[in-house]
Tab-separated table of C-alpha atoms in Angstrom:
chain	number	residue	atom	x	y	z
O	1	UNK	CA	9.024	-32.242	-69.789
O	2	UNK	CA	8.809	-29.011	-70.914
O	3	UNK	CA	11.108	-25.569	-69.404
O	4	UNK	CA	9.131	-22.277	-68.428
O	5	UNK	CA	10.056	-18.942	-68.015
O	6	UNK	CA	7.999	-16.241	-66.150
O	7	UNK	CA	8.692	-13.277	-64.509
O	8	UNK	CA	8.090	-13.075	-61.212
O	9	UNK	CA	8.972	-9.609	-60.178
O	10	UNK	CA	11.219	-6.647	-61.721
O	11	UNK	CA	13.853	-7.873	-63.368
O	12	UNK	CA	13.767	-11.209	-61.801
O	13	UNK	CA	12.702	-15.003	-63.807
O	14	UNK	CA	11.718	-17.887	-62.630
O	15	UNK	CA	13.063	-20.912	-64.723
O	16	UNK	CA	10.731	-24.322	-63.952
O	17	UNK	CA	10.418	-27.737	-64.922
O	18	UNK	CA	8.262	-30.235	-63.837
O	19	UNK	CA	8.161	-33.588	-62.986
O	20	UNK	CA	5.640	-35.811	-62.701
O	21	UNK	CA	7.675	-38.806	-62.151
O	22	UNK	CA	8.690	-37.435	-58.937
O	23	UNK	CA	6.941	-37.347	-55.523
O	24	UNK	CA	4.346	-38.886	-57.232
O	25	UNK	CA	1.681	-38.767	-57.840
O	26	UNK	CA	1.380	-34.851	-57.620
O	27	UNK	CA	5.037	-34.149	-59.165
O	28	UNK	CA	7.373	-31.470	-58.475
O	29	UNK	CA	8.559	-28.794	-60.076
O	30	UNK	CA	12.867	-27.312	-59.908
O	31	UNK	CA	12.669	-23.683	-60.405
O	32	UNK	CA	16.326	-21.658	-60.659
O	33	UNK	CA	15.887	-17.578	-61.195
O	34	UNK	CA	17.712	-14.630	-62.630
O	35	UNK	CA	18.357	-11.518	-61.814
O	36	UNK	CA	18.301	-9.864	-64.940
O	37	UNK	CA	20.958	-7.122	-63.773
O	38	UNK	CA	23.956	-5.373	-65.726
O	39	UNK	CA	26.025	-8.575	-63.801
O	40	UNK	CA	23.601	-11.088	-64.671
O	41	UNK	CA	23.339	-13.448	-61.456
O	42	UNK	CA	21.499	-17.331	-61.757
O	43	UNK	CA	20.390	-18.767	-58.532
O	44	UNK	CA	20.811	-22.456	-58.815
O	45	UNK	CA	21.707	-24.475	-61.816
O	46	UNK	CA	19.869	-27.244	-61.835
O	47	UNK	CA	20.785	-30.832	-62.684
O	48	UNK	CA	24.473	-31.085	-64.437
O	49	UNK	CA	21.584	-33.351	-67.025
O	50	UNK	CA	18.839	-30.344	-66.973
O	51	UNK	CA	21.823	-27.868	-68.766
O	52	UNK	CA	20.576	-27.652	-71.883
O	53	UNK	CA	16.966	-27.280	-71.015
O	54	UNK	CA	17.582	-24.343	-68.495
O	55	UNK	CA	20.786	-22.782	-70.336
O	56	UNK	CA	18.133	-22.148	-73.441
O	57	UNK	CA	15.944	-20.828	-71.232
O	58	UNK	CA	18.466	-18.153	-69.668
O	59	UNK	CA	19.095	-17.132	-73.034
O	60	UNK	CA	15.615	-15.833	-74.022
O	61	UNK	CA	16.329	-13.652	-70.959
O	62	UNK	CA	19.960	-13.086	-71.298
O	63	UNK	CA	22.887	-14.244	-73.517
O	64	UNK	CA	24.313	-16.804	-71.494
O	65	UNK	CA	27.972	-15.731	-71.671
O	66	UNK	CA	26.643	-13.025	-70.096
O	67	UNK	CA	25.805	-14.300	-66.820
O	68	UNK	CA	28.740	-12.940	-64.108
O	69	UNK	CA	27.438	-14.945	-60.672
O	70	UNK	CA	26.543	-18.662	-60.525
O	71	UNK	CA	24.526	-19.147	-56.655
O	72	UNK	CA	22.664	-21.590	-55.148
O	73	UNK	CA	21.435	-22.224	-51.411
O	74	UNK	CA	23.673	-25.060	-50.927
O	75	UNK	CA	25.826	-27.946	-52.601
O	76	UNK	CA	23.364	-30.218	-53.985
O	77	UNK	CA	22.252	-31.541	-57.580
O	78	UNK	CA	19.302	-29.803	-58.320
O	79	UNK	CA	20.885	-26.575	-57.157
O	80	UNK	CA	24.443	-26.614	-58.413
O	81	UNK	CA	25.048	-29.817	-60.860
O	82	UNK	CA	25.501	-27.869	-63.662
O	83	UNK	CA	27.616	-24.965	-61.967
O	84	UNK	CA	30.522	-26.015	-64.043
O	85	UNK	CA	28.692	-26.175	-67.352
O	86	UNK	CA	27.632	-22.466	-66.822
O	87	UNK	CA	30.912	-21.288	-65.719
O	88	UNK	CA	32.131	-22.850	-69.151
O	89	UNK	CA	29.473	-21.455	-71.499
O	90	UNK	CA	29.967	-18.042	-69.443
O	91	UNK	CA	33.476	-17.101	-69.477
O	92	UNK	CA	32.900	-13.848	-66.902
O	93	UNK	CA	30.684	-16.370	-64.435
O	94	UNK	CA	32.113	-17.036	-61.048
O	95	UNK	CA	30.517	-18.565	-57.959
O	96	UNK	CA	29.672	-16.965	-55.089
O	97	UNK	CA	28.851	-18.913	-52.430
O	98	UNK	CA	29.249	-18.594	-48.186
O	99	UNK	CA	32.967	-18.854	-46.043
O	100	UNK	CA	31.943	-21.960	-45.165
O	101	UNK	CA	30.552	-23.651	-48.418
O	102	UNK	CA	33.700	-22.289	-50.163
O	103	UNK	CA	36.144	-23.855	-47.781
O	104	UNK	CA	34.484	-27.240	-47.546
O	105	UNK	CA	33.296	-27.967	-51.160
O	106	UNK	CA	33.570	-25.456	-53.493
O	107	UNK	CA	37.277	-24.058	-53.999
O	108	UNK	CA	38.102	-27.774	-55.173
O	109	UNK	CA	34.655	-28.603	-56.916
O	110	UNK	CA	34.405	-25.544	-58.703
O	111	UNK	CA	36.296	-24.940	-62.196
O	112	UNK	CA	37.241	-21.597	-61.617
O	113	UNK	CA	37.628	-19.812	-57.521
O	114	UNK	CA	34.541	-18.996	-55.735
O	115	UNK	CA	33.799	-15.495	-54.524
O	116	UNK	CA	33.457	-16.689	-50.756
O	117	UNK	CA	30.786	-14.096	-48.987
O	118	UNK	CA	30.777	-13.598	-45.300
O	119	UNK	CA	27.285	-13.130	-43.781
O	120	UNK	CA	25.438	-10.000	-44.395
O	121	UNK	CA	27.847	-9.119	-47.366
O	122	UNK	CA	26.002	-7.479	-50.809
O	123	UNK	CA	27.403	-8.445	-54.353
O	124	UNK	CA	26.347	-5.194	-56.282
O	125	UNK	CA	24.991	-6.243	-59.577
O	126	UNK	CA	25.586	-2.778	-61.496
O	127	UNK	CA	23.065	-0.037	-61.346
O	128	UNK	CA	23.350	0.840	-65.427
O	129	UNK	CA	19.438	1.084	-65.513
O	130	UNK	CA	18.233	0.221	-61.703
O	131	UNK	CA	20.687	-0.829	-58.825
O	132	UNK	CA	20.420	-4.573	-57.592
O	133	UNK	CA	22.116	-5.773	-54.727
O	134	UNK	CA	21.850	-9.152	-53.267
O	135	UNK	CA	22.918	-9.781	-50.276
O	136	UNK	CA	24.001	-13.219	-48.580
O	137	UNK	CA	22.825	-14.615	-45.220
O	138	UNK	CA	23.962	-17.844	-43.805
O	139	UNK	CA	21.419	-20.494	-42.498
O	140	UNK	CA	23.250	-23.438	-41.719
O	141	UNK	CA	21.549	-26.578	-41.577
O	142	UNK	CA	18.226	-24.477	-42.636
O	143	UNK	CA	16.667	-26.646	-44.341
O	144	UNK	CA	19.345	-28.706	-44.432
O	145	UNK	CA	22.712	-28.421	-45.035
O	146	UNK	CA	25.844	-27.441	-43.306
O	147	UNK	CA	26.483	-24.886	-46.203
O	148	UNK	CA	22.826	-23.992	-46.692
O	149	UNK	CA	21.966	-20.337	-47.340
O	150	UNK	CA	19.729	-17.130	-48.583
O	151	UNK	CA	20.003	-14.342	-50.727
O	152	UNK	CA	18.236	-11.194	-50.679
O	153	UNK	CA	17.696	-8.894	-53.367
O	154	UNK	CA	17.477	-5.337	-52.154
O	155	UNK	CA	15.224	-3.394	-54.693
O	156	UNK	CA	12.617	-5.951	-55.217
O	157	UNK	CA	12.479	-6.975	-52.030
O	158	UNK	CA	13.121	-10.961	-53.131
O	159	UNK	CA	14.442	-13.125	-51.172
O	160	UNK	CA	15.525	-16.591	-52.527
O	161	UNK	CA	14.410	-18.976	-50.375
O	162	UNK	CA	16.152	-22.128	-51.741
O	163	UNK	CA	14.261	-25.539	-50.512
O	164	UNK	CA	11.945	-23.231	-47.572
O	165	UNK	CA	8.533	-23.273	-49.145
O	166	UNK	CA	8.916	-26.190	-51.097
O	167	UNK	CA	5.560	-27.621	-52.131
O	168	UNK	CA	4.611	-30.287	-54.172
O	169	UNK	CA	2.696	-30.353	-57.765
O	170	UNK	CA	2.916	-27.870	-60.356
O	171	UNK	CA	1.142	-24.793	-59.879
O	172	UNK	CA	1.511	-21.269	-61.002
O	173	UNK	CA	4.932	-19.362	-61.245
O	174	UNK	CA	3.823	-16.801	-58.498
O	175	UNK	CA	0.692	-15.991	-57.042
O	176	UNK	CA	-0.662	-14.080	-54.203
O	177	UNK	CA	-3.191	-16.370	-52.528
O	178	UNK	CA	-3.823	-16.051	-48.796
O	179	UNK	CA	-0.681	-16.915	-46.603
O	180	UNK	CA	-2.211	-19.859	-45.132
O	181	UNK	CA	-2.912	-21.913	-48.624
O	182	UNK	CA	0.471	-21.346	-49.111
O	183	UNK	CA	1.756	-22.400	-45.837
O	184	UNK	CA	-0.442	-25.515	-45.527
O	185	UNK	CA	0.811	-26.723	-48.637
O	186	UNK	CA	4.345	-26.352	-47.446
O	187	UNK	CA	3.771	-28.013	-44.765
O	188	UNK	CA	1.711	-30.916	-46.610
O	189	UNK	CA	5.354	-31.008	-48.778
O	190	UNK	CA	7.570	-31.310	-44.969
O	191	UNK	CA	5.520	-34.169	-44.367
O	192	UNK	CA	5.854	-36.292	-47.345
O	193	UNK	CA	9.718	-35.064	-47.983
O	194	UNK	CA	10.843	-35.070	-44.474
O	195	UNK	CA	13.897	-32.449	-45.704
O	196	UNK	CA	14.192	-30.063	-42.747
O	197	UNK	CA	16.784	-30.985	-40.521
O	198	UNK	CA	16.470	-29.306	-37.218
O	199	UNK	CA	13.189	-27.891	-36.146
O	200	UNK	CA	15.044	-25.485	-34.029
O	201	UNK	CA	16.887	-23.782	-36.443
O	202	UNK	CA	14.353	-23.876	-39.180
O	203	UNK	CA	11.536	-21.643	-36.899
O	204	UNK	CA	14.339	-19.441	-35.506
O	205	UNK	CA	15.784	-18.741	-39.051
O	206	UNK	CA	12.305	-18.358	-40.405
O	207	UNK	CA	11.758	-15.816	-37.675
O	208	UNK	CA	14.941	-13.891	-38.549
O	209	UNK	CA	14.253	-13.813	-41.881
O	210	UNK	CA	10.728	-12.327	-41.069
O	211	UNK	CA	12.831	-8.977	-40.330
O	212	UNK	CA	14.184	-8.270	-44.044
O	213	UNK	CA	9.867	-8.128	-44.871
O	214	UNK	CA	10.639	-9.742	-48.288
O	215	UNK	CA	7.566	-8.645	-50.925
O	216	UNK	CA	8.385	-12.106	-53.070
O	217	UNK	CA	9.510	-15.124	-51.796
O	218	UNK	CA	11.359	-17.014	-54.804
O	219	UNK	CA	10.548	-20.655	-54.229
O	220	UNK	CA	12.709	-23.470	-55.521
O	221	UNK	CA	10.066	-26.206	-55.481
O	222	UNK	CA	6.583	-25.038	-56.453
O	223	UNK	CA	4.981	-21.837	-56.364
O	224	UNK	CA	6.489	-18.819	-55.778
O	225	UNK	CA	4.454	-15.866	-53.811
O	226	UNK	CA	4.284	-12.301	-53.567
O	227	UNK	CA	2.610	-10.326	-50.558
O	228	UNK	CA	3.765	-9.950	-46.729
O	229	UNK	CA	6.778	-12.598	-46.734
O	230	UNK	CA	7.174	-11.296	-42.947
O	231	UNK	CA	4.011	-12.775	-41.974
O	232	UNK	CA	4.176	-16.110	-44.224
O	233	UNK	CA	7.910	-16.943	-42.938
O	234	UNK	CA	6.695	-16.712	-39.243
O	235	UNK	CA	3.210	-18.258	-39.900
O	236	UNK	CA	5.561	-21.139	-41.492
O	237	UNK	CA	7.873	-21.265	-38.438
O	238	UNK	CA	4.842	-21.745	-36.313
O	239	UNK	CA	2.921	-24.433	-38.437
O	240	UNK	CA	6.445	-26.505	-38.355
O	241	UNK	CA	6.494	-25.860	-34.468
O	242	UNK	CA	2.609	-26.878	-34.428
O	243	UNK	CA	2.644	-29.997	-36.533
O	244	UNK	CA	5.975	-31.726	-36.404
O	245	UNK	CA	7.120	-31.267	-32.767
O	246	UNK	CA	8.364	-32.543	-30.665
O	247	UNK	CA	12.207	-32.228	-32.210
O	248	UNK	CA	12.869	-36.082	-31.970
O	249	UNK	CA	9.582	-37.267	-33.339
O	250	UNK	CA	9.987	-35.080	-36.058
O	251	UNK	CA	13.482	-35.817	-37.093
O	252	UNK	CA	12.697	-39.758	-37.516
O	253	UNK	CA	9.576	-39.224	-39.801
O	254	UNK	CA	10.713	-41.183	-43.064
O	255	UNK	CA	10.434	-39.009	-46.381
O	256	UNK	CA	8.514	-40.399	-49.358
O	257	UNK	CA	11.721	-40.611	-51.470
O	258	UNK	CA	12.964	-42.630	-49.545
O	259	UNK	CA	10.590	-45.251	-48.535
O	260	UNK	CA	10.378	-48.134	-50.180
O	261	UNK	CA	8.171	-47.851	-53.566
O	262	UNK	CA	8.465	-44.286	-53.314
O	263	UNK	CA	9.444	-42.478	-55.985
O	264	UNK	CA	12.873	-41.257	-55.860
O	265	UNK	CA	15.945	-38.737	-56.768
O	266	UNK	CA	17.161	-41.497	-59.527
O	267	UNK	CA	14.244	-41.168	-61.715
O	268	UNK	CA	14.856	-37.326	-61.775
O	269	UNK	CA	18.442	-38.738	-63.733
O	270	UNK	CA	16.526	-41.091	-65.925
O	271	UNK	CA	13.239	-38.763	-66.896
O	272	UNK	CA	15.811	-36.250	-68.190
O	273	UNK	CA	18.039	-38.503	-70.095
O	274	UNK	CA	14.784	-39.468	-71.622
Protein backbone atom coordinates (compact mmCIF):
# COMPACT_ATOMS: atom_id res chain seq x y z
CA UNK A 1 0.00 0.00 0.00
CA UNK A 2 1.65 2.83 -1.01
CA UNK A 3 0.07 6.95 -0.88
CA UNK A 4 0.32 9.15 -4.16
CA UNK A 5 0.19 12.58 -4.77
CA UNK A 6 -0.47 14.23 -8.22
CA UNK A 7 -1.73 17.25 -9.33
CA UNK A 8 -4.59 17.26 -11.09
CA UNK A 9 -5.27 20.80 -12.01
CA UNK A 10 -4.06 24.39 -10.66
CA UNK A 11 -3.55 24.32 -7.36
CA UNK A 12 -5.53 21.28 -6.73
CA UNK A 13 -3.94 17.34 -5.49
CA UNK A 14 -5.20 14.33 -5.66
CA UNK A 15 -4.16 12.09 -2.63
CA UNK A 16 -4.70 8.04 -3.61
CA UNK A 17 -4.25 4.78 -2.24
CA UNK A 18 -4.99 1.64 -3.52
CA UNK A 19 -6.31 -1.44 -2.64
CA UNK A 20 -6.14 -4.50 -4.06
CA UNK A 21 -7.78 -6.38 -1.38
CA UNK A 22 -10.88 -4.65 -2.18
CA UNK A 23 -13.51 -5.22 -4.92
CA UNK A 24 -11.34 -7.73 -5.95
CA UNK A 25 -9.91 -8.72 -8.05
CA UNK A 26 -9.38 -5.27 -9.87
CA UNK A 27 -8.98 -3.16 -6.46
CA UNK A 28 -9.93 0.25 -5.72
CA UNK A 29 -8.37 3.15 -5.15
CA UNK A 30 -9.64 6.27 -2.09
CA UNK A 31 -8.52 9.49 -3.45
CA UNK A 32 -9.11 12.83 -1.00
CA UNK A 33 -7.81 16.36 -2.72
CA UNK A 34 -6.56 19.77 -1.77
CA UNK A 35 -7.02 22.88 -2.68
CA UNK A 36 -3.81 24.31 -2.25
CA UNK A 37 -5.29 27.92 -1.43
CA UNK A 38 -4.13 30.71 1.17
CA UNK A 39 -7.10 28.68 3.47
CA UNK A 40 -5.93 25.38 2.65
CA UNK A 41 -9.24 23.18 2.18
CA UNK A 42 -9.01 18.88 2.18
CA UNK A 43 -11.91 17.18 0.63
CA UNK A 44 -12.38 13.99 2.48
CA UNK A 45 -10.19 12.45 5.08
CA UNK A 46 -10.04 9.17 4.56
CA UNK A 47 -10.12 6.26 7.00
CA UNK A 48 -9.69 7.51 10.87
CA UNK A 49 -6.73 4.21 10.18
CA UNK A 50 -5.42 5.82 6.68
CA UNK A 51 -4.28 9.27 8.93
CA UNK A 52 -0.94 8.89 8.89
CA UNK A 53 -0.55 7.76 5.35
CA UNK A 54 -2.62 10.74 3.87
CA UNK A 55 -1.66 13.45 6.68
CA UNK A 56 2.18 12.87 5.27
CA UNK A 57 1.03 13.22 2.12
CA UNK A 58 -0.80 16.72 2.71
CA UNK A 59 2.32 17.85 4.05
CA UNK A 60 4.55 17.58 0.94
CA UNK A 61 1.82 19.92 -0.36
CA UNK A 62 1.08 21.92 2.65
CA UNK A 63 2.04 22.03 6.38
CA UNK A 64 -0.72 20.32 7.84
CA UNK A 65 -1.53 22.80 10.63
CA UNK A 66 -2.14 24.75 7.91
CA UNK A 67 -5.15 23.31 6.51
CA UNK A 68 -8.39 25.81 7.55
CA UNK A 69 -11.51 23.52 5.97
CA UNK A 70 -11.98 19.77 6.56
CA UNK A 71 -15.03 18.57 3.64
CA UNK A 72 -16.25 15.61 2.44
CA UNK A 73 -19.46 14.60 0.30
CA UNK A 74 -21.08 12.95 3.12
CA UNK A 75 -20.67 11.17 6.64
CA UNK A 76 -18.97 8.06 5.89
CA UNK A 77 -15.47 6.32 6.71
CA UNK A 78 -13.57 6.68 3.80
CA UNK A 79 -14.63 10.30 3.52
CA UNK A 80 -14.58 11.70 7.02
CA UNK A 81 -13.01 8.98 9.62
CA UNK A 82 -10.22 10.88 10.26
CA UNK A 83 -12.00 14.43 10.37
CA UNK A 84 -11.14 14.63 13.99
CA UNK A 85 -7.50 13.66 13.66
CA UNK A 86 -7.05 16.62 11.16
CA UNK A 87 -8.93 19.06 13.13
CA UNK A 88 -6.36 18.07 15.98
CA UNK A 89 -3.10 18.20 14.02
CA UNK A 90 -4.62 21.56 12.42
CA UNK A 91 -5.54 23.86 15.08
CA UNK A 92 -7.24 26.64 12.44
CA UNK A 93 -9.25 23.48 10.62
CA UNK A 94 -12.98 23.53 10.89
CA UNK A 95 -15.61 21.54 9.01
CA UNK A 96 -17.77 22.71 6.66
CA UNK A 97 -20.31 20.65 5.75
CA UNK A 98 -24.35 21.19 4.47
CA UNK A 99 -27.57 22.52 6.98
CA UNK A 100 -28.58 19.29 6.97
CA UNK A 101 -25.37 17.11 7.57
CA UNK A 102 -24.51 19.61 10.37
CA UNK A 103 -27.77 19.24 12.21
CA UNK A 104 -28.01 15.48 11.98
CA UNK A 105 -24.38 14.25 12.53
CA UNK A 106 -21.88 16.61 12.64
CA UNK A 107 -22.35 19.39 15.46
CA UNK A 108 -22.12 16.32 17.99
CA UNK A 109 -19.53 14.12 15.97
CA UNK A 110 -17.28 16.76 15.24
CA UNK A 111 -14.52 18.02 17.86
CA UNK A 112 -14.81 21.47 17.20
CA UNK A 113 -18.47 23.34 15.41
CA UNK A 114 -19.03 22.85 11.82
CA UNK A 115 -19.36 25.76 9.44
CA UNK A 116 -22.97 24.60 8.26
CA UNK A 117 -23.35 25.90 4.37
CA UNK A 118 -26.72 26.43 2.86
CA UNK A 119 -26.96 25.45 -0.84
CA UNK A 120 -25.29 27.53 -3.38
CA UNK A 121 -23.13 29.27 -0.60
CA UNK A 122 -19.06 29.93 -1.58
CA UNK A 123 -16.35 29.56 1.24
CA UNK A 124 -13.68 32.05 -0.20
CA UNK A 125 -10.34 30.46 0.20
CA UNK A 126 -8.17 33.83 0.08
CA UNK A 127 -7.07 35.29 -3.16
CA UNK A 128 -3.20 36.13 -1.80
CA UNK A 129 -1.85 34.74 -5.21
CA UNK A 130 -5.17 33.53 -7.26
CA UNK A 131 -8.80 33.64 -5.79
CA UNK A 132 -10.48 30.15 -5.04
CA UNK A 133 -13.89 29.81 -4.16
CA UNK A 134 -15.72 26.65 -3.62
CA UNK A 135 -18.96 26.58 -3.53
CA UNK A 136 -21.45 23.92 -1.91
CA UNK A 137 -24.45 22.23 -3.58
CA UNK A 138 -26.65 19.79 -1.89
CA UNK A 139 -27.51 16.35 -3.53
CA UNK A 140 -29.29 14.44 -1.13
CA UNK A 141 -29.40 10.88 -1.45
CA UNK A 142 -27.02 11.41 -4.71
CA UNK A 143 -25.29 8.76 -4.61
CA UNK A 144 -26.38 7.98 -1.51
CA UNK A 145 -26.84 9.61 1.47
CA UNK A 146 -29.28 11.83 3.17
CA UNK A 147 -26.36 14.36 3.78
CA UNK A 148 -24.60 13.66 0.48
CA UNK A 149 -23.13 16.62 -1.40
CA UNK A 150 -20.73 18.60 -4.09
CA UNK A 151 -18.36 21.21 -4.14
CA UNK A 152 -17.34 23.36 -6.86
CA UNK A 153 -14.28 25.17 -7.24
CA UNK A 154 -14.76 28.35 -9.20
CA UNK A 155 -11.36 29.14 -10.96
CA UNK A 156 -10.46 25.73 -12.04
CA UNK A 157 -13.57 24.81 -12.90
CA UNK A 158 -13.39 21.42 -10.45
CA UNK A 159 -15.99 20.02 -9.20
CA UNK A 160 -15.63 17.28 -6.48
CA UNK A 161 -17.68 14.70 -7.30
CA UNK A 162 -17.47 12.51 -4.13
CA UNK A 163 -18.58 8.65 -4.90
CA UNK A 164 -20.22 9.86 -8.79
CA UNK A 165 -17.68 8.39 -11.14
CA UNK A 166 -16.45 5.85 -9.02
CA UNK A 167 -14.66 3.14 -10.98
CA UNK A 168 -12.88 0.28 -10.06
CA UNK A 169 -8.93 -0.64 -10.39
CA UNK A 170 -6.17 1.66 -10.22
CA UNK A 171 -5.56 3.75 -13.07
CA UNK A 172 -4.05 7.09 -13.69
CA UNK A 173 -4.59 10.23 -11.40
CA UNK A 174 -6.39 12.16 -14.29
CA UNK A 175 -6.63 11.64 -17.79
CA UNK A 176 -8.54 12.88 -20.68
CA UNK A 177 -9.68 9.79 -22.57
CA UNK A 178 -12.92 9.90 -24.56
CA UNK A 179 -16.10 10.45 -22.32
CA UNK A 180 -17.48 7.16 -23.04
CA UNK A 181 -14.33 4.93 -21.62
CA UNK A 182 -14.85 6.83 -18.77
CA UNK A 183 -18.48 6.46 -18.44
CA UNK A 184 -18.59 2.73 -19.25
CA UNK A 185 -16.27 2.08 -16.62
CA UNK A 186 -18.44 3.89 -14.16
CA UNK A 187 -21.04 2.20 -14.97
CA UNK A 188 -19.14 -1.33 -14.98
CA UNK A 189 -18.28 0.04 -11.06
CA UNK A 190 -22.59 0.75 -10.41
CA UNK A 191 -22.97 -2.68 -11.29
CA UNK A 192 -20.64 -4.54 -9.15
CA UNK A 193 -21.06 -1.85 -6.08
CA UNK A 194 -24.70 -1.32 -6.36
CA UNK A 195 -24.08 2.30 -4.30
CA UNK A 196 -26.55 4.66 -6.00
CA UNK A 197 -29.60 4.93 -4.23
CA UNK A 198 -32.31 6.39 -6.30
CA UNK A 199 -32.05 6.36 -10.03
CA UNK A 200 -34.22 9.35 -10.10
CA UNK A 201 -32.27 11.62 -8.31
CA UNK A 202 -28.93 10.43 -9.47
CA UNK A 203 -29.80 11.36 -13.53
CA UNK A 204 -31.63 14.54 -12.46
CA UNK A 205 -28.66 15.70 -10.23
CA UNK A 206 -26.23 14.59 -12.87
CA UNK A 207 -28.20 16.74 -15.27
CA UNK A 208 -28.07 19.79 -12.97
CA UNK A 209 -24.73 19.51 -12.40
CA UNK A 210 -24.13 19.43 -16.26
CA UNK A 211 -24.94 23.36 -15.99
CA UNK A 212 -21.78 24.49 -13.79
CA UNK A 213 -19.62 22.83 -17.24
CA UNK A 214 -16.93 21.60 -14.76
CA UNK A 215 -13.32 21.29 -16.86
CA UNK A 216 -12.14 18.43 -14.09
CA UNK A 217 -14.18 16.16 -12.44
CA UNK A 218 -12.26 15.14 -9.08
CA UNK A 219 -13.13 11.50 -8.60
CA UNK A 220 -13.07 9.80 -5.23
CA UNK A 221 -12.72 6.22 -6.47
CA UNK A 222 -10.52 5.83 -9.54
CA UNK A 223 -9.57 8.09 -12.16
CA UNK A 224 -10.10 11.47 -12.21
CA UNK A 225 -10.82 13.37 -15.77
CA UNK A 226 -10.41 16.55 -17.35
CA UNK A 227 -12.37 17.72 -20.59
CA UNK A 228 -16.25 18.62 -21.11
CA UNK A 229 -17.63 17.44 -17.53
CA UNK A 230 -21.08 18.87 -19.03
CA UNK A 231 -21.24 16.24 -21.52
CA UNK A 232 -19.73 13.22 -19.32
CA UNK A 233 -22.25 14.03 -16.27
CA UNK A 234 -25.28 13.81 -18.70
CA UNK A 235 -23.82 10.96 -20.87
CA UNK A 236 -23.54 9.27 -17.20
CA UNK A 237 -27.15 10.16 -16.26
CA UNK A 238 -28.25 8.52 -19.43
CA UNK A 239 -26.10 5.24 -19.30
CA UNK A 240 -27.63 4.80 -15.53
CA UNK A 241 -31.17 5.49 -17.11
CA UNK A 242 -30.15 2.96 -20.06
CA UNK A 243 -28.70 0.09 -18.11
CA UNK A 244 -30.16 -0.11 -14.65
CA UNK A 245 -33.84 0.85 -15.14
CA UNK A 246 -36.41 0.24 -14.34
CA UNK A 247 -36.13 2.08 -10.62
CA UNK A 248 -37.19 -1.16 -8.69
CA UNK A 249 -35.06 -3.61 -10.56
CA UNK A 250 -32.29 -1.51 -10.08
CA UNK A 251 -32.55 -0.77 -6.44
CA UNK A 252 -32.55 -4.69 -5.47
CA UNK A 253 -29.34 -5.53 -7.53
CA UNK A 254 -26.97 -6.91 -4.66
CA UNK A 255 -23.43 -5.12 -4.55
CA UNK A 256 -20.27 -7.23 -4.61
CA UNK A 257 -19.34 -6.15 -1.03
CA UNK A 258 -21.86 -7.44 0.11
CA UNK A 259 -22.48 -10.78 -1.29
CA UNK A 260 -21.35 -13.53 0.20
CA UNK A 261 -17.44 -14.25 -0.59
CA UNK A 262 -17.19 -10.87 -1.77
CA UNK A 263 -14.70 -8.88 -0.67
CA UNK A 264 -15.71 -6.35 1.75
CA UNK A 265 -15.42 -2.81 3.75
CA UNK A 266 -13.67 -4.88 6.81
CA UNK A 267 -10.65 -5.83 4.97
CA UNK A 268 -10.16 -2.07 4.06
CA UNK A 269 -9.70 -1.92 8.36
CA UNK A 270 -7.43 -4.90 8.39
CA UNK A 271 -5.10 -4.15 5.04
CA UNK A 272 -4.29 -0.83 6.75
CA UNK A 273 -3.58 -2.01 10.18
CA UNK A 274 -1.29 -4.25 8.31
Amino acid sequence: MGTEVDEIADGVYRISTFFPEVAGPAGFTFNQFLIAAEEPLLFHTGMRQLFPEVSAAVARVVPVERLRWIAFGHLEADESGAMNEFLAAAPRAQVAHGQLGCEISLRDLADRPPRSLAHGEVLDLGDRQVSRRARHFDTPHVPHGWDSRVLFEETTRTLFCGDLFAQLGDGPAVTDDDPADLVERCLDAEAALRQTSCLTAATSTLRLLAELEPRTLAVMHGTSWQGDGAAALRRLALGLEERFSPEAEFAWRPSVLAAPGGTGHPQVVDAVRR
